[in-house]
Coordinates of C-alpha atoms and ligand atoms in Angstrom, one line a residue:
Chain N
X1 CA -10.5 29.6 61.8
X2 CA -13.0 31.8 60.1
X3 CA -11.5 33.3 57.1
X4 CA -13.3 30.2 54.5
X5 CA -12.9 32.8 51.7
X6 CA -9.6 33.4 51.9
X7 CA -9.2 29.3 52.0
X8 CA -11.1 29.0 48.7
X9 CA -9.1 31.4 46.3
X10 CA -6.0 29.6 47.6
X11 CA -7.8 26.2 46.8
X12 CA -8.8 27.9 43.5
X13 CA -5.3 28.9 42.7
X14 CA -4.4 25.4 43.3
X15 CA -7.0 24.2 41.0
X16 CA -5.4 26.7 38.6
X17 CA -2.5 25.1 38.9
X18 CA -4.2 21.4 38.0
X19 CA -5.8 23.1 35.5
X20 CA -2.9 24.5 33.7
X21 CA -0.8 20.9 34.3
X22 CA -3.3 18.7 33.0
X23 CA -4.3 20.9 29.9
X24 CA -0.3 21.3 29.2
X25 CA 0.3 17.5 30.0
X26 CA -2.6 16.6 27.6
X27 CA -1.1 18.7 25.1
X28 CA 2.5 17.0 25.3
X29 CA 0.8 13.3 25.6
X30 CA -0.8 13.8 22.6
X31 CA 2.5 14.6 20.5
X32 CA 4.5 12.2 22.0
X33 CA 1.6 9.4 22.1
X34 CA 1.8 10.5 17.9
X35 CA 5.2 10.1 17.3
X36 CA 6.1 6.7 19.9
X37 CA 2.5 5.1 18.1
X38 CA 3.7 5.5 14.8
X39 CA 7.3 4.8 15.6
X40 CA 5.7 1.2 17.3
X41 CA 4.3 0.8 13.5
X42 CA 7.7 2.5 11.5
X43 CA 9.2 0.0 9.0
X44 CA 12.7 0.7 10.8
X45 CA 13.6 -1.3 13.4
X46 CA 15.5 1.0 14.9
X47 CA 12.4 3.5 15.5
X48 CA 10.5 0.6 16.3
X49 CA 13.1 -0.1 19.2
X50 CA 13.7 3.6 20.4
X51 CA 9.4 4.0 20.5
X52 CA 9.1 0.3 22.5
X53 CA 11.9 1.2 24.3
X54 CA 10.4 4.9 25.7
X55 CA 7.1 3.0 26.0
X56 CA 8.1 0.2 27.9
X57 CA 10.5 2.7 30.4
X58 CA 7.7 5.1 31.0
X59 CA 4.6 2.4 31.9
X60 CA 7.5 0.6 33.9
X61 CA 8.0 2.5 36.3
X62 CA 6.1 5.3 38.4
X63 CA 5.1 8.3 37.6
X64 CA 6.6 9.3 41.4
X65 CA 9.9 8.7 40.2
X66 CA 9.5 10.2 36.9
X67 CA 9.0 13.0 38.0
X68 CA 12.0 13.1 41.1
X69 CA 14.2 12.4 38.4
X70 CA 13.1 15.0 35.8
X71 CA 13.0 17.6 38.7
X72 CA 15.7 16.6 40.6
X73 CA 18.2 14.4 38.4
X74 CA 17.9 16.3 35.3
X75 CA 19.7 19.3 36.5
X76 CA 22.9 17.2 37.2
X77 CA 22.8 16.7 33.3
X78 CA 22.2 20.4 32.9
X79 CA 18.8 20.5 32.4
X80 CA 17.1 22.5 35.2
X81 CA 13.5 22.8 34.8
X82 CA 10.5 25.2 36.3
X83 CA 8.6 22.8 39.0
X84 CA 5.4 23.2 36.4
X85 CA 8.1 22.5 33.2
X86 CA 8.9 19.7 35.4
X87 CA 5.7 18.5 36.0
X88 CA 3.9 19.3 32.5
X89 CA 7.1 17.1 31.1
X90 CA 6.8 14.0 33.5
X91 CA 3.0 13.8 33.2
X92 CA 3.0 14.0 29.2
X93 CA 5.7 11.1 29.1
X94 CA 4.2 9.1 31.3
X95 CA 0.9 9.6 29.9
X96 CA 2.0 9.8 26.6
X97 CA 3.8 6.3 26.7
X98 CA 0.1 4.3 27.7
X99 CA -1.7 7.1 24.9
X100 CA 1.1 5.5 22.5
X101 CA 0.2 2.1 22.6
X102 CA -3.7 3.4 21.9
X103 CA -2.1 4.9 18.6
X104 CA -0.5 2.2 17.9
X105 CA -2.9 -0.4 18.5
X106 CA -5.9 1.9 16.6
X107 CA -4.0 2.0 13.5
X108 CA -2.7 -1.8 13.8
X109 CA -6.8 -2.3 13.3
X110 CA -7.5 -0.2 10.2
X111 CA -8.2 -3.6 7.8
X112 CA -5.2 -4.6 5.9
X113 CA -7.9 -4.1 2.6
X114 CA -7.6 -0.3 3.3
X115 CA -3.5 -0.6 2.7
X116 CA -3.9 -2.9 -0.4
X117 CA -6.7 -0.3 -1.7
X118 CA -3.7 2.6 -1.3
X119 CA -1.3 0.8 -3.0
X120 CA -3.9 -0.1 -5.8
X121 CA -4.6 3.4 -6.5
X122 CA -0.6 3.9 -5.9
X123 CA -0.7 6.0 -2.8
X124 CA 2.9 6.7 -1.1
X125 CA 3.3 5.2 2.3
X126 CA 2.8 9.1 3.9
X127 CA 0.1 9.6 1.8
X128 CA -1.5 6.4 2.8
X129 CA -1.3 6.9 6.3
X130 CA -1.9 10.6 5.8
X131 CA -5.2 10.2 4.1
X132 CA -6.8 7.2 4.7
X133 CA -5.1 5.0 7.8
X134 CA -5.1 7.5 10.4
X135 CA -8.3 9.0 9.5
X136 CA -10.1 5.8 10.3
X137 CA -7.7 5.3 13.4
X138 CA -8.4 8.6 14.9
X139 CA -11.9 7.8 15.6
X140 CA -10.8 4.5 17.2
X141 CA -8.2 6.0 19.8
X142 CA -10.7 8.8 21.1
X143 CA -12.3 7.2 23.7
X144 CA -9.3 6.0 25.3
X145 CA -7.7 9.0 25.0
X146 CA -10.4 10.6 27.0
X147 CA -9.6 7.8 30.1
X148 CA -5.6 8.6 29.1
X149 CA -6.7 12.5 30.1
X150 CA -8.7 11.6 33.4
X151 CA -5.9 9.7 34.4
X152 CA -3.1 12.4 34.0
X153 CA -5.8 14.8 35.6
X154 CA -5.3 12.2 38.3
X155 CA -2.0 12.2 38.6
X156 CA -1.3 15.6 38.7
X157 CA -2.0 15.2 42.6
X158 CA 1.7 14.1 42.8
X159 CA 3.7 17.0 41.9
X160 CA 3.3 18.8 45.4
X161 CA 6.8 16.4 45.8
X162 CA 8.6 19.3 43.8
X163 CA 6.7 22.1 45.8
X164 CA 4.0 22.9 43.2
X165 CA 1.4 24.6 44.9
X166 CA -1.7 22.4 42.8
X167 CA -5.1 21.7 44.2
X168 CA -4.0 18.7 46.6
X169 CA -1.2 20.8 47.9
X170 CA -3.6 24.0 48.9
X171 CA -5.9 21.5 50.1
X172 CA -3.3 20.0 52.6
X173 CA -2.3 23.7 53.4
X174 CA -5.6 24.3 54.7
X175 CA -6.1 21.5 56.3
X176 CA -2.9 22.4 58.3
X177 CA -4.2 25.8 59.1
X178 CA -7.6 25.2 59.7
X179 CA -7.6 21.7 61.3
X180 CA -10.4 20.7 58.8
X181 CA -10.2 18.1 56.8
X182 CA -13.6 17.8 55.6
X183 CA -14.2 20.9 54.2
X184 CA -10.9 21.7 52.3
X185 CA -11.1 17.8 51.3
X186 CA -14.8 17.5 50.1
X187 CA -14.2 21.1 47.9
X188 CA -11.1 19.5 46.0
X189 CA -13.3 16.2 45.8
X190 CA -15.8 17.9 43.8
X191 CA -13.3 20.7 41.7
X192 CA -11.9 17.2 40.8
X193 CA -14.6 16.1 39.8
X194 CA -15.7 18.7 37.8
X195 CA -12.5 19.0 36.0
X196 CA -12.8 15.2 35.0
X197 CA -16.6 16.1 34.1
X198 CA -15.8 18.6 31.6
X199 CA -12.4 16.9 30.2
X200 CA -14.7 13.5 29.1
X201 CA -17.5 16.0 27.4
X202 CA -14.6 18.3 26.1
X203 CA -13.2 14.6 24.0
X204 CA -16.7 13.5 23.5
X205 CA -17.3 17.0 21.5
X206 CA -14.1 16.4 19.4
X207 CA -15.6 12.6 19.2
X208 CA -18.9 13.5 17.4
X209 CA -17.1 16.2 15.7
X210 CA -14.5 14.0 13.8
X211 CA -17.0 10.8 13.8
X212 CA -19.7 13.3 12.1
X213 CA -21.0 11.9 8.8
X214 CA -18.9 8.5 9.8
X215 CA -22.1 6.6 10.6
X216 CA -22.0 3.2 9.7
X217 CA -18.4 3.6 8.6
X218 CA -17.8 0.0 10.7
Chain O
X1 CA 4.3 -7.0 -34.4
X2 CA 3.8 -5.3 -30.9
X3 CA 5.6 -6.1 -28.1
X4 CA 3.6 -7.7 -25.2
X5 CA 2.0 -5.1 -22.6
X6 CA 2.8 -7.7 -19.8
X7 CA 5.5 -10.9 -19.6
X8 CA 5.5 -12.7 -17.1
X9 CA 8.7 -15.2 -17.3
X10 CA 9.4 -18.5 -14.7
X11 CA 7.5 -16.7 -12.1
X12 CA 7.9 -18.8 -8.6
X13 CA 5.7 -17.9 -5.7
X14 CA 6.1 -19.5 -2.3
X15 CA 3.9 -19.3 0.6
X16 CA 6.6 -20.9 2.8
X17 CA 7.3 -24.2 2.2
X18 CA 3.9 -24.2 -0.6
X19 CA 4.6 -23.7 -4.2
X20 CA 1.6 -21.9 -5.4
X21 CA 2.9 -20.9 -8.6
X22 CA 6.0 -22.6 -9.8
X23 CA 7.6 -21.6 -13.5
X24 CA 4.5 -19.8 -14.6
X25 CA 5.0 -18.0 -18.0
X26 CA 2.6 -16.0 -20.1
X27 CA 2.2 -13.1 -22.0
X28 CA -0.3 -10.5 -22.3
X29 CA -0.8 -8.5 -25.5
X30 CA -2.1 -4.5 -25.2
X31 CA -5.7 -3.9 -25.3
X32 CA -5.6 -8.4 -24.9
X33 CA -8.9 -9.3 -22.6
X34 CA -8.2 -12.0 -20.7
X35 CA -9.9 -14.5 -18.2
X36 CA -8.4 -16.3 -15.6
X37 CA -10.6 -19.6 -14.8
X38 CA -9.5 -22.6 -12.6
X39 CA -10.8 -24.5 -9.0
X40 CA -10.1 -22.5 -6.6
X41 CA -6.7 -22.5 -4.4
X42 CA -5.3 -22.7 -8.3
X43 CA -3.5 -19.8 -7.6
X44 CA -5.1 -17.0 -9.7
X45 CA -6.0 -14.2 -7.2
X46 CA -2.0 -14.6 -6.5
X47 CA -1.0 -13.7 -9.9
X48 CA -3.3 -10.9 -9.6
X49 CA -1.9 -9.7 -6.4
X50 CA 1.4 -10.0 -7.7
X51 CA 0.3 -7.8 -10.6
X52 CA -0.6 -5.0 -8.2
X53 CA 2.3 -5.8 -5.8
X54 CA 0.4 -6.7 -3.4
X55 CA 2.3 -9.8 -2.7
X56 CA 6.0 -10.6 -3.3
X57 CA 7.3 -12.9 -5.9
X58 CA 9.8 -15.8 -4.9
X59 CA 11.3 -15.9 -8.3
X60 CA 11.2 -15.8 -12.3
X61 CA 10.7 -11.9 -13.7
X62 CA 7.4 -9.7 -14.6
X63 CA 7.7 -6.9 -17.1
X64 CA 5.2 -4.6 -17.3
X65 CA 5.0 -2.1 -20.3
X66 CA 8.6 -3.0 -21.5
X67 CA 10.5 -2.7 -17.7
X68 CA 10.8 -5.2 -15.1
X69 CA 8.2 -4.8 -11.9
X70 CA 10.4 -6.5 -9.3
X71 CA 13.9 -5.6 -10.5
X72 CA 15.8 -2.8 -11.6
X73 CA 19.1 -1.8 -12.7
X74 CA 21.8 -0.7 -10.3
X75 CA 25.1 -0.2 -12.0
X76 CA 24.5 -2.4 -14.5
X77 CA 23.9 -4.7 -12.7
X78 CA 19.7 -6.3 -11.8
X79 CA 18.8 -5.4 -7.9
X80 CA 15.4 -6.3 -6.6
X81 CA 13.1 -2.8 -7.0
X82 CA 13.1 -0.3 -4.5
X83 CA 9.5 1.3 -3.4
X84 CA 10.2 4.1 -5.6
X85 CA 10.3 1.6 -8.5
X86 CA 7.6 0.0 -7.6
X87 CA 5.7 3.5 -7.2
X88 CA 6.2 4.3 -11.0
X89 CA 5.5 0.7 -11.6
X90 CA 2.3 0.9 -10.2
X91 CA 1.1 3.7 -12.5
X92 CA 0.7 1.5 -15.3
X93 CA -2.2 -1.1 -13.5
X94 CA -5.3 -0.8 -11.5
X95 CA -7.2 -3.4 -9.5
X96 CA -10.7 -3.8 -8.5
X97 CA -11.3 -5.9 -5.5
X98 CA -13.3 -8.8 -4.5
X99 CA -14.6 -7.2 -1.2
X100 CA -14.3 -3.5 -3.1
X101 CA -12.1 -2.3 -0.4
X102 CA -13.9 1.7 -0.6
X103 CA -12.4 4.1 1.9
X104 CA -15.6 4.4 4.2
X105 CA -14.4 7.7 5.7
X106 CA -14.4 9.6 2.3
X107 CA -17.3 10.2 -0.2
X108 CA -18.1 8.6 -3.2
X109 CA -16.5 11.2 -5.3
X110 CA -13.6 11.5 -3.1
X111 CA -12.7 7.8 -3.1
X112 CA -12.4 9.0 -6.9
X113 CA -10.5 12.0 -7.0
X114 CA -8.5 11.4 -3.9
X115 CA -5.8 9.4 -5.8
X116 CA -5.5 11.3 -8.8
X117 CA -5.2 14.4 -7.2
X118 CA -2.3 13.4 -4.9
X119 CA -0.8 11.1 -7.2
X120 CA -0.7 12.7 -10.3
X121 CA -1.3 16.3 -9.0
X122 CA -4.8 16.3 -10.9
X123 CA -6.1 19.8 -10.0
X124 CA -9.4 19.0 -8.2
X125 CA -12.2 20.4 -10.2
X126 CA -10.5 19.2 -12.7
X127 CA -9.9 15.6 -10.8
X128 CA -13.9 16.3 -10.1
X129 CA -15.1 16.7 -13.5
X130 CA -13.5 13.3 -14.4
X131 CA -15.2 11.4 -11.1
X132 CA -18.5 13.0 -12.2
X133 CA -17.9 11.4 -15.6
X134 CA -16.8 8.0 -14.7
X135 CA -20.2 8.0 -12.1
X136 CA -21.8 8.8 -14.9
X137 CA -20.7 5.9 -17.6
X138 CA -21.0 3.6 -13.9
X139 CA -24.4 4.8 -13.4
X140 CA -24.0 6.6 -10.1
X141 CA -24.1 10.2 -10.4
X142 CA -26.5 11.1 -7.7
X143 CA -24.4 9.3 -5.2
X144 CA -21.3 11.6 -5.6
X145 CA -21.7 12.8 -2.0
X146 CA -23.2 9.6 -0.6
X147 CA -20.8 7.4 1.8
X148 CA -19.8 4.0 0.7
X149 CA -22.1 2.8 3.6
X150 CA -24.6 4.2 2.0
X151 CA -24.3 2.0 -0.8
X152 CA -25.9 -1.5 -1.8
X153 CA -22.7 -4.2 -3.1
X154 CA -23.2 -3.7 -6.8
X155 CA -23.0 0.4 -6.3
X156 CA -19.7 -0.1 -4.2
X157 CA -18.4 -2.0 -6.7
X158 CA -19.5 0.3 -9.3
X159 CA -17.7 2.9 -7.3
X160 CA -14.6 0.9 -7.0
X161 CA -14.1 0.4 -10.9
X162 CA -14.4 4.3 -11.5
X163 CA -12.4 4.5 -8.5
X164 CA -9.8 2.5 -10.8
X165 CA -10.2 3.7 -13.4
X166 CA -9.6 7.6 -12.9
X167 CA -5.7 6.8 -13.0
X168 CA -6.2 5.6 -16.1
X169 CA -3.9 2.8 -15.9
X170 CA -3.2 0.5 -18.9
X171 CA -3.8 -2.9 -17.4
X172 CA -6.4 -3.7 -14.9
X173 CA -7.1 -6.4 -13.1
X174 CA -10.3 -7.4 -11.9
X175 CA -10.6 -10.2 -9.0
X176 CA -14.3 -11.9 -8.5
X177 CA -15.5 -8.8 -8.4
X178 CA -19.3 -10.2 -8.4
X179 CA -18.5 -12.6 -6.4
X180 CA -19.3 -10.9 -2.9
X181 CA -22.8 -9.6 -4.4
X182 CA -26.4 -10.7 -4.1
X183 CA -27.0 -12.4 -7.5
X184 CA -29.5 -9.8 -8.5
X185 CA -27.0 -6.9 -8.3
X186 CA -24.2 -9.2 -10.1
X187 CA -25.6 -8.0 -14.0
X188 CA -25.1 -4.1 -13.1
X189 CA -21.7 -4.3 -12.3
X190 CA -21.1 -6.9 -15.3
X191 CA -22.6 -4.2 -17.6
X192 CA -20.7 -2.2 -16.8
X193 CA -17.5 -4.2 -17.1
X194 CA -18.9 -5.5 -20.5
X195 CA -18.9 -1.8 -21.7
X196 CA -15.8 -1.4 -20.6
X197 CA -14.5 -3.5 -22.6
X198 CA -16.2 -2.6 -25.6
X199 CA -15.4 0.9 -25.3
X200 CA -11.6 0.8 -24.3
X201 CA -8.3 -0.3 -25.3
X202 CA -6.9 -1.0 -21.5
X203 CA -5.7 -4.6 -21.3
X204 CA -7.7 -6.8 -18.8
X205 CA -7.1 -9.7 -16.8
X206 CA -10.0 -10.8 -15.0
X207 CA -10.5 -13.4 -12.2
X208 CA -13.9 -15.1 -12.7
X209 CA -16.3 -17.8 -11.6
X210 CA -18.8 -16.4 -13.7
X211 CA -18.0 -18.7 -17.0
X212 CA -20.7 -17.0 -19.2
X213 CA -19.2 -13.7 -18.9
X214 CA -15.8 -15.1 -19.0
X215 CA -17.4 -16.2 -22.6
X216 CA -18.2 -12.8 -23.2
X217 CA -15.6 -10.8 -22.2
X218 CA -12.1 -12.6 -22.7
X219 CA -10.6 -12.7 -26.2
X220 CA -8.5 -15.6 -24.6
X221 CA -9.0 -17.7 -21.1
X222 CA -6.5 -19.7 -19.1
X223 CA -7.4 -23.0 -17.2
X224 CA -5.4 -22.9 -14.5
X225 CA -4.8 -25.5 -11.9
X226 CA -2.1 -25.8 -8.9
X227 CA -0.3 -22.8 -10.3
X228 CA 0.0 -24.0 -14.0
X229 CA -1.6 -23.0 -17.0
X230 CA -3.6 -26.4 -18.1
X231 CA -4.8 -25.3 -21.1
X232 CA -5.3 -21.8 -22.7
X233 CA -7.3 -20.6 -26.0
X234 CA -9.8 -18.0 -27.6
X235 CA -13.3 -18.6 -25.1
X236 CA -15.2 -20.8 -28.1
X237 CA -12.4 -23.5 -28.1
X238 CA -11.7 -23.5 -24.1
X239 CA -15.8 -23.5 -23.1
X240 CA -16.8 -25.5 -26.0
X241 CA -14.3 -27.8 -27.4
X242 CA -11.5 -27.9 -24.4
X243 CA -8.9 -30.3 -25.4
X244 CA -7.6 -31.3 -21.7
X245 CA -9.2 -33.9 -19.3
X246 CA -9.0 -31.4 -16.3
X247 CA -10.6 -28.3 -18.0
X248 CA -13.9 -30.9 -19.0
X249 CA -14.2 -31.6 -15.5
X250 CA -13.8 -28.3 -14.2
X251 CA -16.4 -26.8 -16.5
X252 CA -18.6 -30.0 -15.7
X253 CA -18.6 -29.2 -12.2
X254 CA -19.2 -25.5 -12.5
X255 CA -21.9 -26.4 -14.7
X256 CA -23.3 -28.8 -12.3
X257 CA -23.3 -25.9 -9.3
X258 CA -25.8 -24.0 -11.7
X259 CA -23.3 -21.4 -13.3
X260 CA -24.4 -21.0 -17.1
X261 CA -21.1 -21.1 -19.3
Ligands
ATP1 N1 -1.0 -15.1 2.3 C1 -1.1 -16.5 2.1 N2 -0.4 -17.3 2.9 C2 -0.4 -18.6 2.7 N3 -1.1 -19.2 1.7 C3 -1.7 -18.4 0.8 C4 -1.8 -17.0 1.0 N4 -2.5 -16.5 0.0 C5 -2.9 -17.6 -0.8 N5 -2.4 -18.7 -0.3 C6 -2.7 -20.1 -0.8 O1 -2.3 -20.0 -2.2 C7 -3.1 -20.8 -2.9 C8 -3.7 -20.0 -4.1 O2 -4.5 -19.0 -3.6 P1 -5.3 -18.0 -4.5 O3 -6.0 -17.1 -3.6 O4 -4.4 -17.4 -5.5 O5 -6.3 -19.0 -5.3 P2 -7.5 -18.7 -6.2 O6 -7.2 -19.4 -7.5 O7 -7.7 -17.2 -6.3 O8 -8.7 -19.4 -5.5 P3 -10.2 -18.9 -5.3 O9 -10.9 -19.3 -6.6 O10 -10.7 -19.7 -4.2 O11 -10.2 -17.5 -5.1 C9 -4.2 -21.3 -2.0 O12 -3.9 -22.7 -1.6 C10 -4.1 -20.4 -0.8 O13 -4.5 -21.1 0.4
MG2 MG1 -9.2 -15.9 -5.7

């Protein structure tokens, strides 16, 4: 025992690590929550089925095995992956699929006035969903979308299974050095923590931000 | 003589196994003001909905402006219209809506200009210049940058028929539009629809419970009841000398609920 510094950069580059997965993850949820949500909503039924069918595959099963198979499965297809490709890829789809149905459902409760008022003023269906249905969804899915983030933050603890060195994995590392369990423990408890912390104020900026001058608007 | 601005021919509309309108025919001349009257369930908002294709038809054919709304030709032959028919269909006629149906996220002026400007391809200060007008003859040129929140009923409303009118469509349709208003803000939006029709040659078809301004406005009103058009004539001869049984007892009832005819 004895050298704690040493113990906390190599906690720290693990938290880089969670850092970097969850931002990436985040980043890929939100795409893919775009495209499956509206797909759930497209008149064809056949991007209806392909969104419901991703959807229903990813909240199905866990996010453990999503991520063996994208890591471990995918290169029999051909499709070998970085562990962090891997693990940015299996996090967004899993996440994405839940952030999906948030879409979907947020613009399912837009009034059906608002679509009768486009088509009155003789909107096309992009433009109508461009300019006034999503707008008034956005605000809607936010919230949610910050508990979608927490949650992937969360789940990042998993990929130490394809020997990415995150914030659990160091943790455990120094725990097997060190023969503490409390101290390497209690730090990632609280860089968790933090993380978590400034990922619900970062969405609660971007909530007042879009919701500015949206008082009252329901 | 000029052809009719709108004919509507044997139009059937189901709602399931509920005939709401079954073999309705009329025709609406240009610049024609007209008033919808009838109890209510009688069918009217539906024919106005099916105006703005809002709703689909079950049967007969609309033509609007000389082409059909629901069908077009497809190697000669009559195919139910497409959404890109219906698009340039939809140019001709506006609607202003019971419950105003404002978009709450945009301002006052953009609920105005948005449509024009992606529509038609309005530049916007140009698009602008013509809200600020239209808020002007509505009354509501210091609102421009309020939110539809901000707004008592009649204003929204107000809003709305600019809102309509900056597409400048040919026919427009108005559904209770006082209806969902305190009765003291009722007369500013009327005004406004009474100058309207002074001052322009759009044809209207309005949906009213309001029988004095029915009176007013119309140059002819249909009685309607269970999807048929009882009896139809210039306002003098439907509110003062109305020939059928049904359209006395209508107008006896109204009367009798404290609306002035
Ligand atoms: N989407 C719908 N599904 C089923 N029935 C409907 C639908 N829309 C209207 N109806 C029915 O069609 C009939 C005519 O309705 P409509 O709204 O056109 O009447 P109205 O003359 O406008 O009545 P009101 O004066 O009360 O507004 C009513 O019996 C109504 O219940
Ligand atoms: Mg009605």
């Amino acid at each position: 025992m004895g050298d704690w510094g040493g113990y906390l950069s190599l906690i720290l580059q693990g938290a880089l690590v969670t850092a970097k997965l969850t931002v990436m993850g985040c980043a890929l949820a939100l795409v893919v929550a775009f495209i499956a949500g509206l797909g759930r909503v497209s008149r064809f039924a056949a991007i209806r089925w392909l969104a419901t069918a991703y959807i229903e595959f990813f909240r199905g099963t866990s996010i453990f095995v999503q991520l063996f198979w994208v890591y471990f499965v995918l290169p029999f297809a051909g499709v070998t992956l970085e562990p962090i490709q891997a693990g940015i890829m299996a996090l967004g789809l899993n996440v994405g699929a839940y952030a999906a149905e948030v879409v979907r459902g947020a613009i399912l409760s837009v009034p059906r006035d608002q679509y009768e008022a486009c088509i009155a003023v003789n909107l096309t269906r992009f433009q109508r969903m461009r300019h006034v249905i999503f707008p008034q969804a956005l605000p809607l899915m936010l919230p949610t979308f910050g508990n979608n983030a927490i949650e992937l933050l969360k789940g990042t603890a998993v990929v130490s299974l394809i020997s990415l060195h995150d914030m659990t994995f160091q943790a455990q590392v120094v725990r097997a050095q060190t023969g503490s369990t409390l101290i390497p423990f209690a730090t990632i408890l609280v860089l968790y923590f933090l993380m978590a912390l400034a990922l619900s104020r970062a969405i609660r900026m971007i909530e007042t931000r879009i919701t500015r001058g949206l008082d009252g608007v329901r | 003589m000029t052809d009719p601005i709108i004919r509507i021919d044997n139009l059937v509309k189901s709602f399931g196994t509920f005939k709401v309108l079954d073999g309705l025919s009329f025709d609406v001349m240009p610049g024609e003001k007209l008033a919808l009257i009838g109890p209510s369930g009688s069918g009217k908002t539906t024919i106005l909905r099916i105006l703005m294709t809002l709703e689909s038809i079950s049967d007969g054919h609309i033509e609007i402006c000389g082409d059909q709304l629901y069908h077009m030709q497809r190697n000669g032959r009559e195919v139910p219209a497409d959404e890109a028919h219906l698009h340039k269909m939809r140019s001709h006629i506006g609607m202003v809506f019971q419950h105003f149906n404002l978009f709450p996220h945009k301002s006052v002026l953009e609920n105005i200009t948005l449509a024009p400007i992606l529509t038609k391809g309005t530049p916007r200060a140009k698009a602008e210049a013509r809200a600020m007008e239209l808020l002007e003859m509505v009354g509501l040129a210091d609102k421009a940058d309020a939110r539809p929140a901000q707004l008592s009923g009649g204003q929204k409303q107000r809003v709305a028929i600019a809102r309509a009118l900056a597409l400048q469509p040919r026919i427009m349709l108005f559904d209770e539009v006082t209806s969902a208003l305190d009765p003291e803000l009722v007369e500013e939006v009327l005004l406004v629809m009474k100058r309207l029709a002074a001052e322009t040659d759009m044809t209207m078809l309005l949906v009213t419970h309001e029988m004095g301004f029915a009176h007013e406005f119309a140059d002819r009103v249909l009685f309607f009841d269970k999807g048929r058009i009882v009896e139809q004539g210039p306002p003098e001869q439907i509110f003062s000398n109305p020939r059928e049984e049904r359209t006395q007892s209508f107008l006896r009832k109204i009367i009798a609920a404290g609306h002035r005819v």
